[in-house]
Short mmCIF file of C-alpha atoms in Angstrom, two decimals:
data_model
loop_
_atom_site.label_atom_id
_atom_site.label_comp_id
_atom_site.label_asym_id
_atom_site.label_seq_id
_atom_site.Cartn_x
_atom_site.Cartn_y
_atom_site.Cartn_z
CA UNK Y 1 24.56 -5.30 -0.68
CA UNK Y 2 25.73 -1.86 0.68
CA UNK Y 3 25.62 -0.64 4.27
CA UNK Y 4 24.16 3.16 4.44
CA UNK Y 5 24.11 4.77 8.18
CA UNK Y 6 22.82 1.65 9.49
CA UNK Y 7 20.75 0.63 6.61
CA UNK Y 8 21.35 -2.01 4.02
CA UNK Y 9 20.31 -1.69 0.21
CA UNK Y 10 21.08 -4.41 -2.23
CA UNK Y 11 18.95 -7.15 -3.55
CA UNK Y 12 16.50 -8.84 -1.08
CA UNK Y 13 16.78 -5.52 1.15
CA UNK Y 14 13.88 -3.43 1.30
CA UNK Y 15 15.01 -0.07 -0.34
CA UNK Y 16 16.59 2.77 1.05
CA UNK Y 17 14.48 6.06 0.96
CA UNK Y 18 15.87 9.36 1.07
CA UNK Y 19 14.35 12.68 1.41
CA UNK Y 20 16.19 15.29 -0.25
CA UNK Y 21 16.30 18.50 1.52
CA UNK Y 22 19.19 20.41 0.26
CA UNK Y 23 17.35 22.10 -2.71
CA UNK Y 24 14.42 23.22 -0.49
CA UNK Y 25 15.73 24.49 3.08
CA UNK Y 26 16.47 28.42 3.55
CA UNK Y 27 18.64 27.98 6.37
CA UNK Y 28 19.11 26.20 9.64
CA UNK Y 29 15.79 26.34 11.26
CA UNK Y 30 13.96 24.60 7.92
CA UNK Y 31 16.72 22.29 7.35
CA UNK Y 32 15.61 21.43 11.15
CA UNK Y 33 12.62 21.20 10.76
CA UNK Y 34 12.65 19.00 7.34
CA UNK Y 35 15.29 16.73 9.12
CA UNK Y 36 12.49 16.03 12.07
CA UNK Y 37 9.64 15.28 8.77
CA UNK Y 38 11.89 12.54 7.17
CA UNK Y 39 12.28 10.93 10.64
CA UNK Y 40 8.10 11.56 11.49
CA UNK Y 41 7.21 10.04 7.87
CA UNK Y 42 9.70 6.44 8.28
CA UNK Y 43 12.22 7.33 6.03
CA UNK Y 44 16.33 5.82 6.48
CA UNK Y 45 18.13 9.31 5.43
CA UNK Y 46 18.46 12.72 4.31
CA UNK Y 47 20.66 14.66 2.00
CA UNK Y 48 21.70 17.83 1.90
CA UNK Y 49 23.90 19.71 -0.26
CA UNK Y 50 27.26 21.45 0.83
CA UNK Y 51 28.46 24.69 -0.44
CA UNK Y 52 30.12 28.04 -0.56
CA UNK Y 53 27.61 30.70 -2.72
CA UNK Y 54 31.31 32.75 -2.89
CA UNK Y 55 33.64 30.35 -4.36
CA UNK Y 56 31.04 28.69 -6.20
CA UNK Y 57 29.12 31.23 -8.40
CA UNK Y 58 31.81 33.60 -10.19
CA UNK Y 59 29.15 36.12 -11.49
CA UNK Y 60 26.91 37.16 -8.81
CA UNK Y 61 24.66 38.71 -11.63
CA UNK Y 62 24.18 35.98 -13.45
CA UNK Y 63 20.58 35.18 -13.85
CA UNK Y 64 18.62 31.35 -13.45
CA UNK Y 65 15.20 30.94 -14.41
CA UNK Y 66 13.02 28.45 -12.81
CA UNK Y 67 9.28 27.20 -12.88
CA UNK Y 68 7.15 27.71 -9.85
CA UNK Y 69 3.48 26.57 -8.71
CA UNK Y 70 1.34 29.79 -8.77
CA UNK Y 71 -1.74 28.01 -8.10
CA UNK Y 72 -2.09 24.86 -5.89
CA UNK Y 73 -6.07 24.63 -7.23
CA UNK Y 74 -5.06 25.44 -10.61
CA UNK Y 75 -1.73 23.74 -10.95
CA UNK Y 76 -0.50 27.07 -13.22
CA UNK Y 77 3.21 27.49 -12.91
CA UNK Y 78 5.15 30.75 -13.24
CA UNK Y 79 8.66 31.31 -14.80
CA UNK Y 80 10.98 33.47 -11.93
CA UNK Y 81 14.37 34.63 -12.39
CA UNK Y 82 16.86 35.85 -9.79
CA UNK Y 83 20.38 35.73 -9.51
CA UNK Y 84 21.92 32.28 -8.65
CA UNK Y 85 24.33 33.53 -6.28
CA UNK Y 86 21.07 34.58 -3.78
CA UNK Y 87 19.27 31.17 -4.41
CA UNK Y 88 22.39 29.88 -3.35
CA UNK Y 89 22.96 32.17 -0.23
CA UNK Y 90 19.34 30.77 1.12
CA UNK Y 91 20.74 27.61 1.65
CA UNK Y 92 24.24 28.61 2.90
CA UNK Y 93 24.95 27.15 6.42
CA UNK Y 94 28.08 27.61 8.17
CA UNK Y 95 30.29 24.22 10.06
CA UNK Y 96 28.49 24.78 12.98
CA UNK Y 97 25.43 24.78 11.61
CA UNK Y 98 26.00 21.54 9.59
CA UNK Y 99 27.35 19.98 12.71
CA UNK Y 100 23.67 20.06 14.10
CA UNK Y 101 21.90 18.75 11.02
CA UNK Y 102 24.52 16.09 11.42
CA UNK Y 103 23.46 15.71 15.41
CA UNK Y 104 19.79 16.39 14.74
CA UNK Y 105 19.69 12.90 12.31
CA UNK Y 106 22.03 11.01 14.12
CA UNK Y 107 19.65 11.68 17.41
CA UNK Y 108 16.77 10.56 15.03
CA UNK Y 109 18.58 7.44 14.08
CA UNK Y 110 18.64 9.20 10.11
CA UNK Y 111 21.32 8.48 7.97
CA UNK Y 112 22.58 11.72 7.04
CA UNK Y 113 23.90 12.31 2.86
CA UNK Y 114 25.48 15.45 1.41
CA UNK Y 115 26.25 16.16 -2.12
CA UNK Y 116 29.72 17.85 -2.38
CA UNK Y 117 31.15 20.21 -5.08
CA UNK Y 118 35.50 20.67 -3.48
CA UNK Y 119 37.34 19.15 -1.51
CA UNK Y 120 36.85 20.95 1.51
CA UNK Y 121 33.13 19.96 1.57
CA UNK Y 122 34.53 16.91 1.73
CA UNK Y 123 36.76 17.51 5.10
CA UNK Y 124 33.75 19.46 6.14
CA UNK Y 125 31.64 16.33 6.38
CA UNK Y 126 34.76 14.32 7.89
CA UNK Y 127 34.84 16.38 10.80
CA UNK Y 128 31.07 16.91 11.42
CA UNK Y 129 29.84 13.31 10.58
CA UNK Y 130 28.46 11.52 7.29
CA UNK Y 131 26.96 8.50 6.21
CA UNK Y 132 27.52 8.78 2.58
CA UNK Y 133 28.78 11.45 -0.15
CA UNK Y 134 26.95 12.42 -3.44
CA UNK Y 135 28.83 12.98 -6.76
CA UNK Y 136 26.54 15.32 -8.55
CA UNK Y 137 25.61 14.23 -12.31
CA UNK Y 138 27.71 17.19 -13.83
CA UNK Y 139 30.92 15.96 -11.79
CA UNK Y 140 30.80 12.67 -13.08
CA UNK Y 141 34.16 13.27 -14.90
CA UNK Y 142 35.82 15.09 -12.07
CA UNK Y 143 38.10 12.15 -11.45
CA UNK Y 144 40.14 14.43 -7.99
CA UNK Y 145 36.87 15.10 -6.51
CA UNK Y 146 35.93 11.43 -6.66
CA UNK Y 147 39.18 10.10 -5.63
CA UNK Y 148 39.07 12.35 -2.57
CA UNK Y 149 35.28 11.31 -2.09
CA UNK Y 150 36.54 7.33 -1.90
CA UNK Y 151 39.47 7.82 0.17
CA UNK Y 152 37.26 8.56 3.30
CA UNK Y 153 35.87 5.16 3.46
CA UNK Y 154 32.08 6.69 3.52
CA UNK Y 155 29.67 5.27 0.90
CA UNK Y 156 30.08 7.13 -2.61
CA UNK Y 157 27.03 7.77 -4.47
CA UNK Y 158 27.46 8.72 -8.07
CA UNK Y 159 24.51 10.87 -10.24
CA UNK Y 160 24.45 9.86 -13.57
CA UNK Y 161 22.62 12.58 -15.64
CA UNK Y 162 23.70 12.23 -19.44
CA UNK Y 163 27.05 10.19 -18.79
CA UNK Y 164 27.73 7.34 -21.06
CA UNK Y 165 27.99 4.06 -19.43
CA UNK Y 166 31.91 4.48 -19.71
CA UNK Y 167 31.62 7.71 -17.85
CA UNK Y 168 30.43 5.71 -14.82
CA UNK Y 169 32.43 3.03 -15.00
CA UNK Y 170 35.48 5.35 -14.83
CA UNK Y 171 34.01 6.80 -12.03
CA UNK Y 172 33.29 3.59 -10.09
CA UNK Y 173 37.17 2.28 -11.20
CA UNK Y 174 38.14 5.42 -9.35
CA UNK Y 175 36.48 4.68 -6.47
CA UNK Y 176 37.60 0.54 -6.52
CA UNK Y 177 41.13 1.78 -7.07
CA UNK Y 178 41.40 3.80 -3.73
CA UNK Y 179 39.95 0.76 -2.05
CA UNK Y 180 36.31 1.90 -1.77
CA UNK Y 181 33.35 -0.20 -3.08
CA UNK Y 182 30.85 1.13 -1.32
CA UNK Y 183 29.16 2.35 -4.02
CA UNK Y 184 26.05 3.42 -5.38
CA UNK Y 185 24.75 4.36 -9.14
CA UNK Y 186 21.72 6.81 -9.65
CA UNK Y 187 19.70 7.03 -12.44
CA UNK Y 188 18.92 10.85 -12.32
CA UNK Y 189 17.23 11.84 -14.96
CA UNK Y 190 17.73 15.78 -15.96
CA UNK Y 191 15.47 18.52 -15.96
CA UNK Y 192 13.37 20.29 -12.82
CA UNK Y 193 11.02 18.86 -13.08
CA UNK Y 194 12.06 15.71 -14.97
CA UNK Y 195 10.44 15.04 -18.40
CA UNK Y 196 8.84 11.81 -19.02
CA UNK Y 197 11.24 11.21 -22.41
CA UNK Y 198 14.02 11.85 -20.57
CA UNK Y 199 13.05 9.50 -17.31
CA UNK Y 200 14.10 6.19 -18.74
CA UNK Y 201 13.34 3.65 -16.48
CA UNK Y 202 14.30 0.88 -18.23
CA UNK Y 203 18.44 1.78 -17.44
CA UNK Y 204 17.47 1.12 -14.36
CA UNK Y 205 17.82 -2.84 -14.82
CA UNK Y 206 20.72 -1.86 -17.45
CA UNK Y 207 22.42 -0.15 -14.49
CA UNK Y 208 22.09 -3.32 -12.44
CA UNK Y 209 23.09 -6.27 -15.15
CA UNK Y 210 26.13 -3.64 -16.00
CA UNK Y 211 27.14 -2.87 -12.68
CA UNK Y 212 26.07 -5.91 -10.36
CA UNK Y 213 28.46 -5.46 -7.73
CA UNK Y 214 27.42 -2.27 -6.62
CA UNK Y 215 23.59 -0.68 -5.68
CA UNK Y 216 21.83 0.94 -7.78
CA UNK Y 217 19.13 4.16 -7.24
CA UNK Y 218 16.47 6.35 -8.51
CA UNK Y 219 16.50 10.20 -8.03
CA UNK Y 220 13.23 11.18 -8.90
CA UNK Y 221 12.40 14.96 -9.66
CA UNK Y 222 8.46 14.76 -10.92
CA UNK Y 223 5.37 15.55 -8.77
CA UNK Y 224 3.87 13.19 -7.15
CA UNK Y 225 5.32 9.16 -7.03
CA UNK Y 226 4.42 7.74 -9.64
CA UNK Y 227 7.55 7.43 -10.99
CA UNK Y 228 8.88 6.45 -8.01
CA UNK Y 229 6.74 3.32 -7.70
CA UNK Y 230 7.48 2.51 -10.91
CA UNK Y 231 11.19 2.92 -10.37
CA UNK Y 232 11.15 0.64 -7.02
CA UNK Y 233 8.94 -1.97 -9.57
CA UNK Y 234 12.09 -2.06 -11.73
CA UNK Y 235 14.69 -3.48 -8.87
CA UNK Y 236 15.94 0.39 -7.34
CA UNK Y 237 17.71 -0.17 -4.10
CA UNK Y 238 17.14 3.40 -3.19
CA UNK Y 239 15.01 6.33 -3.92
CA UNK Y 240 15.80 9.74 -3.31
CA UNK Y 241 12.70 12.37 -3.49
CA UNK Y 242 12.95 15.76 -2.81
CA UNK Y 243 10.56 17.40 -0.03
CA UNK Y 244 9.48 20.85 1.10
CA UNK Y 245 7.94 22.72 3.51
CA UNK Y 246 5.50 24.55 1.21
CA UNK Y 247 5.28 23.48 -2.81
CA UNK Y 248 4.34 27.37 -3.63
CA UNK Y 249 7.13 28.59 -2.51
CA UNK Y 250 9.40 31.19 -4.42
CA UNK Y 251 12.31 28.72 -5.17
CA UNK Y 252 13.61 26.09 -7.33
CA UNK Y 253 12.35 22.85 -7.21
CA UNK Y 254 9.58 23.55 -4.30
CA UNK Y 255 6.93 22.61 -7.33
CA UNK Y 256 7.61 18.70 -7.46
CA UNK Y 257 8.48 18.04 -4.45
CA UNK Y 258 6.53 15.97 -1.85
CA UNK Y 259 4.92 18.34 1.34
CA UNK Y 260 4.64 17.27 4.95
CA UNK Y 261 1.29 15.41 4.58
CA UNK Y 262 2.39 13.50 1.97
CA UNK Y 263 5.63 12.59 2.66
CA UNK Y 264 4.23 9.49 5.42
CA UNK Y 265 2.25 8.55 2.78
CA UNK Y 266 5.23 8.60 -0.06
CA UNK Y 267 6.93 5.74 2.69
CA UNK Y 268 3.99 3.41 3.13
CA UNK Y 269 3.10 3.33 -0.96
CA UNK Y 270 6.45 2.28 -1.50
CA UNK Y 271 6.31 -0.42 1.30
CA UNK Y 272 2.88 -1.40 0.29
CA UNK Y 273 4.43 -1.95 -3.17
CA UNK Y 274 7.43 -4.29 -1.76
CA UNK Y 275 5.17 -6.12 0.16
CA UNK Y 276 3.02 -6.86 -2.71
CA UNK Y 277 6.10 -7.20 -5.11
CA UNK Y 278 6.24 -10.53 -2.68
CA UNK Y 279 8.76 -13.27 -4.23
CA UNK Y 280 9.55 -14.53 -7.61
CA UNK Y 281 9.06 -18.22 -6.40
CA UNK Y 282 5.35 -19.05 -6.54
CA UNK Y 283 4.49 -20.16 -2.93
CA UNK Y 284 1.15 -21.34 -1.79
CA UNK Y 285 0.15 -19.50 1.77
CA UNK Y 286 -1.99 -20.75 4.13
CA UNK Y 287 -4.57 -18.34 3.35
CA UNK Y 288 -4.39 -19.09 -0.46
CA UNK Y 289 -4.62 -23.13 0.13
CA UNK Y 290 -7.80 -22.08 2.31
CA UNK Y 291 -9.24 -20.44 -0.63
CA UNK Y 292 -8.39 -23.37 -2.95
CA UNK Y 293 -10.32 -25.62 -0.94
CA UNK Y 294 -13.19 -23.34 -0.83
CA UNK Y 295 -13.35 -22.40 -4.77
CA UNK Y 296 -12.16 -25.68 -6.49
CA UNK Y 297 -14.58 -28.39 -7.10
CA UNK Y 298 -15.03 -32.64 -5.81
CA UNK Y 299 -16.37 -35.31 -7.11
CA UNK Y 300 -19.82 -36.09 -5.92
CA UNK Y 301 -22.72 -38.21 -6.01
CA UNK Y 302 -25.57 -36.85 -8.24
CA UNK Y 303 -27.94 -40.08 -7.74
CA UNK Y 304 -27.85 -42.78 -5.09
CA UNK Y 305 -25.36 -46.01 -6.01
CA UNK Y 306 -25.39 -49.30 -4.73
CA UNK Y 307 -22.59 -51.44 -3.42
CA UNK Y 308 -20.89 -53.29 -6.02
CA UNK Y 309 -22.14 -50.68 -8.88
CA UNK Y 310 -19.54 -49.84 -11.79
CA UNK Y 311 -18.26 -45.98 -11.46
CA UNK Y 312 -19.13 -44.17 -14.49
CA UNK Y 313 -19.08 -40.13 -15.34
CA UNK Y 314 -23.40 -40.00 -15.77
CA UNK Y 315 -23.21 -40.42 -11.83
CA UNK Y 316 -20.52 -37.94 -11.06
CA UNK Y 317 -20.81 -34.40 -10.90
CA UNK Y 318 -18.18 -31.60 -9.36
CA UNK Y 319 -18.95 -29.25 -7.19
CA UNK Y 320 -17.68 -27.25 -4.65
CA UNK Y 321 -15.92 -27.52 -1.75
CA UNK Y 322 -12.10 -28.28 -3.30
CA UNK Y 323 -12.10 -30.92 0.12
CA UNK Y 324 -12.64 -34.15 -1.54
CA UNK Y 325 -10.93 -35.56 -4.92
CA UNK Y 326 -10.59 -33.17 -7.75
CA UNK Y 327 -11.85 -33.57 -11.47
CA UNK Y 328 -7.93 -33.90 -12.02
CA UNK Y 329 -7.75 -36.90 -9.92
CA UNK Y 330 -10.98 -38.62 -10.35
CA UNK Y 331 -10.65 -40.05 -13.79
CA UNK Y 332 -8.79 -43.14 -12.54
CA UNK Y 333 -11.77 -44.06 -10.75
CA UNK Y 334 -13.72 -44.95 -13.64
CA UNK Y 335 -14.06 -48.51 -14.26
CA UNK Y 336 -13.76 -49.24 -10.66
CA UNK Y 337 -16.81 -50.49 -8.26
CA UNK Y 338 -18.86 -48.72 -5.03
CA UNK Y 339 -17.67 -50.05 -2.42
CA UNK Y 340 -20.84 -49.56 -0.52
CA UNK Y 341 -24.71 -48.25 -1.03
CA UNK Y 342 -23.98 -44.47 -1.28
CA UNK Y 343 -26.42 -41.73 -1.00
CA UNK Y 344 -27.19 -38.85 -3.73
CA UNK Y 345 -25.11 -35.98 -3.14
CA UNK Y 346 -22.27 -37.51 -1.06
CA UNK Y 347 -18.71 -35.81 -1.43
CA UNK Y 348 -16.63 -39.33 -2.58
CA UNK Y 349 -13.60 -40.57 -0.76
CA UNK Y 350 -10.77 -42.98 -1.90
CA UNK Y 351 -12.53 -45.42 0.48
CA UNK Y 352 -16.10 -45.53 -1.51
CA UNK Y 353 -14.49 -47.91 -4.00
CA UNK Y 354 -12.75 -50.66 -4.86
#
């Protein structure tokens, strides 16, 4: 069991969901306004993304393709490309600015996440306040950035993309070793949006008989939540689904991701699923031992008896209501006597014989 801004994941803890919002905003005023939407639709946290479009992208030429929705009715998609550098610059904010997405969720009671890529993103989020830092899937092997990550005490969450199992438990040794085990491992499949081959839902319990100690997540990037049902099915601890403001909009990873009027609805199918997921020991409720009595079946009388009379199964017939002795408990009856005249189509009792 892990701790998360106030919110516990782990087995027997309903899971975590987080909206991710650092692919989507363009700046402080969306971020806002996506931070308020996870808090409206009953979600535990957001994540963002923290980084500088300067010392990050070498090349400002350098060109990224990307799939968008052209047509809502139509579901066609378009291929864009524009530099990286200015997809990057959309989402830029500055300290100040992070410091009131920071306020903004804490006011909201949100846990607030941010992926980092140096480690002054990580002193960043010291000063301004953070619930819990994501490794991203290609920094898996950076073993500094990771160490740096543990050290602060906040909850490390590590993206697993293609790393081998020995990839991750490097990276969670790492973590142990400065003292942290706060930790949580994402399945995160690759590809925006995700392909179904590539998904594989099934490491999600090999994640969790590998790694026991520590929580383990699902970072889903397909349309719609199918997948994400399916994940939470599997044992997830926390799911992490990106939203948006509009789905058609000019920018990577808009097309999958969940809008405002769904994103209530995203929260309730998942709780809907744990309350259904129930528990794996079979209990009887009161409502179900209701319905048992009214389905199942009791011995009764088909033709009148006298006192005295043998029992025998040409007189007996089962029927319902389930509120007098069952065809599974009658048959040591047989052989016994009435104990008293008895009229046709009387529901028998342990008393009537003898």
């Amino acid at each position: 069991m892990i701790e998360l801004g106030g919110h516990k994941a782990g087995e027997g803890a309903p899971c975590v969901i987080v909206f991710e919002a650092g692919a989507t905003h363009d700046g402080l005023d969306t971020a806002l306004k996506l931070v308020r939407l996870t808090a409206q639709a009953g979600a535990q946290a957001v994540k963002f993304q923290i980084f500088d479009p300067d010392r990050l992208v070498a090349d400002k030429n350098m060109p990224f393709s990307y799939e968008i929705l052209a047509d809502r009715e139509t579901g066609e998609q378009r291929t864009v490309e524009e530099p990286l550098y200015d997809i990057l610059c959309r989402r830029y904010l500055s300290e100040e600015q992070w410091q009131a997405v920071s306020e903004e969720c804490r006011a909201l009671g949100l846990a607030f996440f941010a992926t980092v890529g140096f480690e002054s993103d990580i002193r960043l989020l010291e000063r301004i306040g953070c619930d819990s830092i994501k490794i991203a899937s290609a920094d898996i092997n950076h073993w500094p950035l990771i160490r740096q990550a543990a050290r602060t005490g906040m909850a490390i969450q590590v993206d697993t993309g293609n790393a081998t199992l020995e990839e991750i438990e490097a990276a969670t040794d790492i973590c142990r070793n400065e003292g942290n085990e706060r930790i949580v491992i994402h399945n995160c499949p690759s590809g925006y949006p995700a392909r179904l081959e590539s998904i594989n839902l099934r490491l999600i319990k090999s994640l969790k008989q590998r790694f026991p100690r520590y929580a383990v997540a699902y970072s889903d990037h397909t349309p719609g939540w199918d997948m994400d049902v399916a994940a939470r099915a599997m044992g997830a601890d926390l799911l992490e689904k990106t939203i948006t403001l509009d789905r058609c909009q000019k920018s990577p990873e808009h097309m999958f991701s969940l809008e405002p009027e769904d994103m209530g609805m995203f929260v309730q199918v998942i709780r809907d699923l744990e309350t259904a997921m129930g528990s794996p020991v079979r209990v009887i409720g009161k409502a179900e031992e209701k319905m048992r009595k009214t389905l199942r079946r009791s011995a009764f009388l088909k033709a009148a008896v006298k006192e005295g009379e043998a029992v025998a199964p040409d007189v007996i017939e089962y029927r319902r209501p389930g509120t007098g002795i069952g065809p599974d408990r009658f048959e040591v009856f047989f052989g016994k006597k009435f104990s008293r005249d008895i009229a046709a189509g009387t529901c028998l009792a342990a008393e009537d014989f003898f």
